[in-house]
């Protein structure tokens, strides 16, 4: 039997969601069966899967020990020397400038040297994150960007902030601005592009259409851009996403004939690679939360610096 005292970071979530996080690989079917057969109780009383947990509640689990992680297991981030570029930090959230080539979360190419592990390592070493005191919460990313895109990523330090930021992102209450370099000079200095996007999960690519296609699960997209400067057949753009879809900027700009510099997925970048551009020239450089702008100095962005010099 395991007993869990619900603390601040555990409160405000459904019982079944808490159990998923507090146990190790326990199938959902067994979670619901254990709740139904009273093997999982709240405050020694029968509970429901959708019951919201409150601070101070006690969750009792009469389930096999195999579903609990060993308490002395040392996670990788505990040994990691954190390397993060902090844009802003307070007691609730941290905004970091993710470097090109780093994955936000573990994937098939990298499981350990990820942005979230570096953030956990930083908070663990500063004493703000104490995993031994948490039953279900760990510092979490609120947004992600592609491995080869640089820029601002938001992480929440506690559960309440995570819920708040996720709500704002879901309802598009957080705005982001990007800088990118494209091949060619767009006909209009400023424009809002509209279209439709279909994602191909097998190839991890998307395709953009001007009119809604009759096949596939097409999503409407809107991309607003402004040309900041053009030189040597290239243009530096500021872009705002009015919709947030996979690879939207890269695919939409390529669709109108202006692929991003260094983009091998939506452009032909053989010449770009010869000139040393291994990654797409794209950076999420400004995030706006509750009317406040958090920015990366554009002059510090690798491709902006090279563009002007």
Coordinates of C-alpha atoms in Angstrom, one line a residue:
X1 CA 0.0 0.0 0.0
X2 CA 1.2 3.5 -0.8
X3 CA -0.1 6.7 0.7
X4 CA 0.2 10.1 -1.0
X5 CA -0.4 13.4 0.7
X6 CA -1.7 15.9 -1.9
X7 CA 0.5 19.0 -2.0
X8 CA 0.1 22.3 -3.8
X9 CA 1.5 21.0 -7.1
X10 CA -0.7 17.9 -7.0
X11 CA -3.9 19.7 -6.3
X12 CA -6.4 20.9 -8.9
X13 CA -6.2 17.7 -11.1
X14 CA -8.4 14.7 -11.6
X15 CA -7.6 11.6 -9.5
X16 CA -7.0 9.4 -12.6
X17 CA -4.5 12.0 -14.0
X18 CA -2.7 12.1 -10.7
X19 CA -2.4 8.3 -10.6
X20 CA -1.0 8.2 -14.2
X21 CA 1.8 10.5 -13.1
X22 CA 2.4 8.9 -9.7
X23 CA 2.7 5.4 -11.0
X24 CA 5.0 3.7 -13.4
X25 CA 3.5 2.3 -16.6
X26 CA 0.2 1.4 -15.0
X27 CA -2.4 0.8 -17.8
X28 CA -5.4 3.1 -17.8
X29 CA -7.7 0.1 -17.7
X30 CA -6.1 -1.1 -14.4
X31 CA -6.3 2.5 -13.0
X32 CA -10.0 2.7 -13.6
X33 CA -10.6 -0.9 -12.3
X34 CA -8.6 -0.1 -9.1
X35 CA -10.7 3.0 -8.5
X36 CA -14.0 1.1 -9.2
X37 CA -13.1 -1.7 -6.9
X38 CA -12.0 0.7 -4.1
X39 CA -8.3 -0.3 -4.3
X40 CA -7.7 3.4 -4.7
X41 CA -9.4 5.8 -2.2
X42 CA -9.3 9.4 -1.3
X43 CA -9.4 10.3 2.4
X44 CA -10.2 6.6 3.1
X45 CA -13.4 7.0 1.1
X46 CA -14.6 5.6 -2.2
X47 CA -13.5 7.9 -5.0
X48 CA -14.4 8.6 -8.7
X49 CA -11.9 8.8 -11.5
X50 CA -12.9 12.4 -12.3
X51 CA -12.7 13.6 -8.7
X52 CA -10.7 16.8 -8.3
X53 CA -8.0 16.5 -5.7
X54 CA -7.5 19.3 -3.1
X55 CA -4.4 20.2 -1.2
X56 CA -4.3 18.1 2.0
X57 CA -6.2 15.1 0.6
X58 CA -4.7 11.7 1.2
X59 CA -4.7 9.2 -1.7
X60 CA -4.4 5.5 -0.7
X61 CA -3.3 3.0 -3.3
X62 CA -3.7 -0.8 -2.6
X63 CA -1.9 -1.8 -5.8
X64 CA 1.1 -3.9 -6.8
X65 CA 4.5 -2.5 -6.0
X66 CA 5.7 -3.0 -9.6
X67 CA 3.7 0.1 -10.6
X68 CA 5.8 2.4 -8.4
X69 CA 9.2 3.7 -9.3
X70 CA 12.0 3.0 -6.9
X71 CA 12.5 5.9 -4.6
X72 CA 16.3 5.9 -4.9
X73 CA 16.3 6.0 -8.7
X74 CA 18.6 8.8 -9.8
X75 CA 17.5 10.6 -12.9
X76 CA 19.9 11.9 -15.6
X77 CA 19.2 15.6 -15.0
X78 CA 20.5 15.2 -11.4
X79 CA 24.0 14.6 -12.8
X80 CA 23.7 17.1 -15.7
X81 CA 25.6 20.4 -15.6
X82 CA 22.9 22.8 -16.9
X83 CA 23.6 24.9 -20.0
X84 CA 20.7 27.3 -20.6
X85 CA 20.4 30.9 -21.9
X86 CA 17.9 32.5 -19.6
X87 CA 15.7 35.2 -21.2
X88 CA 13.5 35.8 -18.1
X89 CA 12.9 34.1 -14.8
X90 CA 10.6 34.5 -11.8
X91 CA 9.3 32.2 -9.1
X92 CA 6.7 30.7 -11.4
X93 CA 8.2 30.4 -14.9
X94 CA 11.4 30.5 -16.8
X95 CA 11.9 31.5 -20.5
X96 CA 15.0 30.2 -22.2
X97 CA 16.6 30.7 -25.6
X98 CA 16.9 27.2 -27.0
X99 CA 20.0 26.8 -29.2
X100 CA 19.9 25.3 -32.7
X101 CA 20.4 21.5 -32.7
X102 CA 18.9 20.8 -29.3
X103 CA 15.6 18.9 -28.9
X104 CA 13.1 20.3 -26.5
X105 CA 12.1 16.8 -25.2
X106 CA 13.4 13.3 -25.6
X107 CA 13.0 11.9 -29.1
X108 CA 14.4 9.1 -31.2
X109 CA 17.6 11.0 -31.7
X110 CA 18.3 12.2 -28.2
X111 CA 16.9 11.1 -24.8
X112 CA 19.1 12.9 -22.3
X113 CA 20.7 16.1 -23.6
X114 CA 17.4 17.9 -24.1
X115 CA 16.2 21.3 -23.1
X116 CA 13.8 20.1 -20.5
X117 CA 16.5 18.1 -18.8
X118 CA 18.8 21.1 -18.7
X119 CA 16.0 23.2 -17.2
X120 CA 15.3 20.5 -14.6
X121 CA 19.0 20.3 -13.8
X122 CA 19.2 24.1 -13.3
X123 CA 16.1 24.2 -11.0
X124 CA 17.4 21.1 -9.1
X125 CA 20.8 22.6 -8.5
X126 CA 19.2 25.9 -7.4
X127 CA 16.9 24.1 -4.9
X128 CA 13.7 25.1 -6.6
X129 CA 12.9 21.6 -7.8
X130 CA 13.0 18.8 -5.3
X131 CA 11.8 15.7 -7.0
X132 CA 11.7 13.7 -3.8
X133 CA 9.0 16.0 -2.5
X134 CA 6.8 15.7 -5.6
X135 CA 4.4 12.9 -6.2
X136 CA 3.3 13.9 -9.7
X137 CA 4.7 17.2 -10.8
X138 CA 7.9 18.1 -12.6
X139 CA 8.9 21.3 -14.3
X140 CA 7.4 21.2 -17.8
X141 CA 7.6 23.0 -21.1
X142 CA 4.6 25.0 -22.2
X143 CA 5.6 25.2 -25.8
X144 CA 8.1 23.6 -28.1
X145 CA 10.0 24.5 -31.3
X146 CA 11.8 22.4 -33.8
X147 CA 15.2 21.0 -33.1
X148 CA 16.9 23.1 -35.7
X149 CA 14.9 26.3 -34.9
X150 CA 16.2 28.5 -32.1
X151 CA 14.3 30.9 -29.8
X152 CA 12.2 31.3 -26.7
X153 CA 10.7 28.3 -25.0
X154 CA 8.5 28.7 -21.8
X155 CA 8.7 26.4 -18.8
X156 CA 6.5 26.3 -15.8
X157 CA 8.0 25.8 -12.3
X158 CA 4.8 24.7 -10.6
X159 CA 1.5 23.1 -11.5
X160 CA -0.7 26.2 -11.1
X161 CA 1.5 28.2 -13.6
X162 CA 1.6 25.2 -16.0
X163 CA -2.2 25.1 -16.1
X164 CA -2.5 28.9 -16.5
X165 CA 0.1 29.1 -19.3
X166 CA -1.4 26.1 -21.1
X167 CA -4.8 27.7 -21.0
X168 CA -3.4 30.9 -22.4
X169 CA -1.6 29.1 -25.2
X170 CA -4.7 27.0 -26.0
X171 CA -6.8 30.1 -26.3
X172 CA -4.1 32.0 -28.2
X173 CA -3.6 34.6 -25.4
X174 CA 0.2 34.4 -25.8
X175 CA 1.7 35.9 -29.0
X176 CA 5.0 35.1 -30.6
X177 CA 7.1 36.8 -33.2
X178 CA 9.7 35.2 -35.4
X179 CA 12.7 36.4 -37.4
X180 CA 13.7 34.5 -40.5
X181 CA 15.7 34.9 -43.7
X182 CA 14.1 33.8 -47.0
X183 CA 15.4 33.4 -50.5
X184 CA 14.2 36.2 -52.8
X185 CA 12.3 39.4 -52.2
X186 CA 8.5 39.1 -51.6
X187 CA 6.4 41.2 -53.9
X188 CA 4.7 42.9 -50.9
X189 CA 6.6 44.4 -48.1
X190 CA 3.9 43.4 -45.7
X191 CA 1.1 40.8 -46.1
X192 CA -1.1 38.3 -44.3
X193 CA -1.1 35.0 -46.1
X194 CA -4.0 32.6 -46.0
X195 CA -4.2 29.0 -47.0
X196 CA -4.8 25.4 -45.9
X197 CA -2.3 22.9 -44.5
X198 CA -2.3 19.1 -44.5
X199 CA 0.2 17.2 -42.3
X200 CA 1.8 13.9 -43.4
X201 CA 2.7 12.1 -40.2
X202 CA 4.7 9.4 -42.1
X203 CA 7.2 12.0 -43.5
X204 CA 6.8 14.6 -40.8
X205 CA 6.1 17.2 -43.5
X206 CA 3.2 19.4 -44.4
X207 CA 1.7 20.7 -47.6
X208 CA 0.1 24.1 -48.2
X209 CA -2.8 24.8 -50.5
X210 CA -4.4 28.2 -51.5
X211 CA -7.9 26.6 -51.6
X212 CA -9.3 24.0 -49.2
X213 CA -8.5 20.6 -50.7
X214 CA -11.3 18.0 -51.0
X215 CA -9.1 15.3 -49.4
X216 CA -7.2 15.0 -46.1
X217 CA -7.7 16.8 -42.8
X218 CA -6.9 20.3 -43.9
X219 CA -6.4 23.1 -41.3
X220 CA -6.7 26.8 -42.2
X221 CA -3.6 28.9 -41.7
X222 CA -2.8 32.6 -41.6
X223 CA 0.8 33.9 -41.6
X224 CA 1.6 37.6 -41.3
X225 CA 5.0 38.9 -42.4
X226 CA 6.9 42.1 -42.8
X227 CA 10.1 42.6 -44.8
X228 CA 12.7 44.3 -42.6
X229 CA 15.5 44.4 -45.2
X230 CA 16.6 42.8 -48.4
X231 CA 20.1 42.3 -49.8
X232 CA 22.1 39.9 -52.0
X233 CA 18.9 38.0 -53.0
X234 CA 17.8 37.4 -49.4
X235 CA 15.2 39.0 -47.2
X236 CA 15.0 39.3 -43.4
X237 CA 11.4 39.0 -42.2
X238 CA 9.5 39.4 -39.0
X239 CA 6.7 36.9 -38.9
X240 CA 3.6 36.5 -36.7
X241 CA 1.6 33.3 -36.6
X242 CA -2.1 34.0 -36.5
X243 CA -2.6 30.2 -36.4
X244 CA -0.1 27.8 -35.0
X245 CA 0.4 24.8 -37.2
X246 CA 3.3 22.4 -37.7
X247 CA 6.1 23.9 -39.8
X248 CA 3.7 26.7 -40.8
X249 CA 6.3 29.4 -41.4
X250 CA 8.7 27.2 -43.3
X251 CA 6.0 25.6 -45.5
X252 CA 4.0 28.8 -46.1
X253 CA 7.0 30.8 -47.2
X254 CA 8.2 28.0 -49.4
X255 CA 4.7 27.8 -50.9
X256 CA 4.8 31.4 -52.1
X257 CA 8.3 30.9 -53.6
X258 CA 10.5 32.1 -50.7
X259 CA 11.8 29.1 -48.8
X260 CA 13.8 29.8 -45.7
X261 CA 17.6 30.0 -46.0
X262 CA 19.1 26.7 -44.9
X263 CA 15.8 24.8 -45.0
X264 CA 16.4 21.3 -46.4
X265 CA 12.8 20.1 -45.8
X266 CA 10.9 22.8 -47.7
X267 CA 13.6 24.3 -49.9
X268 CA 16.6 23.1 -52.0
X269 CA 19.5 24.0 -49.8
X270 CA 22.5 22.4 -51.5
X271 CA 24.0 25.8 -52.2
X272 CA 23.0 27.0 -48.7
X273 CA 25.0 24.1 -47.2
X274 CA 28.0 25.0 -49.3
X275 CA 27.9 28.5 -47.8
X276 CA 27.7 27.0 -44.3
X277 CA 24.0 27.2 -43.6
X278 CA 23.2 23.9 -42.0
X279 CA 20.0 24.9 -40.3
X280 CA 16.9 26.9 -41.3
X281 CA 17.3 30.6 -40.5
X282 CA 14.4 30.8 -38.1
X283 CA 14.1 32.1 -34.6
X284 CA 11.2 32.6 -32.2
X285 CA 12.7 35.8 -30.8
X286 CA 9.8 37.5 -29.0
X287 CA 7.1 36.1 -26.7
X288 CA 4.3 38.3 -25.4
X289 CA 2.5 37.3 -22.2
X290 CA -0.2 39.5 -20.6
X291 CA 1.0 42.4 -22.7
X292 CA 4.6 42.1 -21.7
X293 CA 7.3 41.4 -24.3
X294 CA 10.2 39.0 -23.6
X295 CA 12.8 39.3 -26.3
X296 CA 16.1 37.9 -27.5
X297 CA 18.4 40.7 -28.8
X298 CA 18.1 40.3 -32.6
X299 CA 21.8 41.1 -33.0
X300 CA 22.7 38.0 -31.0
X301 CA 20.8 35.7 -33.4
X302 CA 23.3 33.8 -35.6
X303 CA 21.7 34.4 -38.9
X304 CA 20.8 38.1 -38.3
X305 CA 24.3 38.8 -37.3
X306 CA 25.6 37.2 -40.5
X307 CA 23.0 38.9 -42.6
X308 CA 24.1 42.4 -41.6
X309 CA 27.8 41.5 -41.6

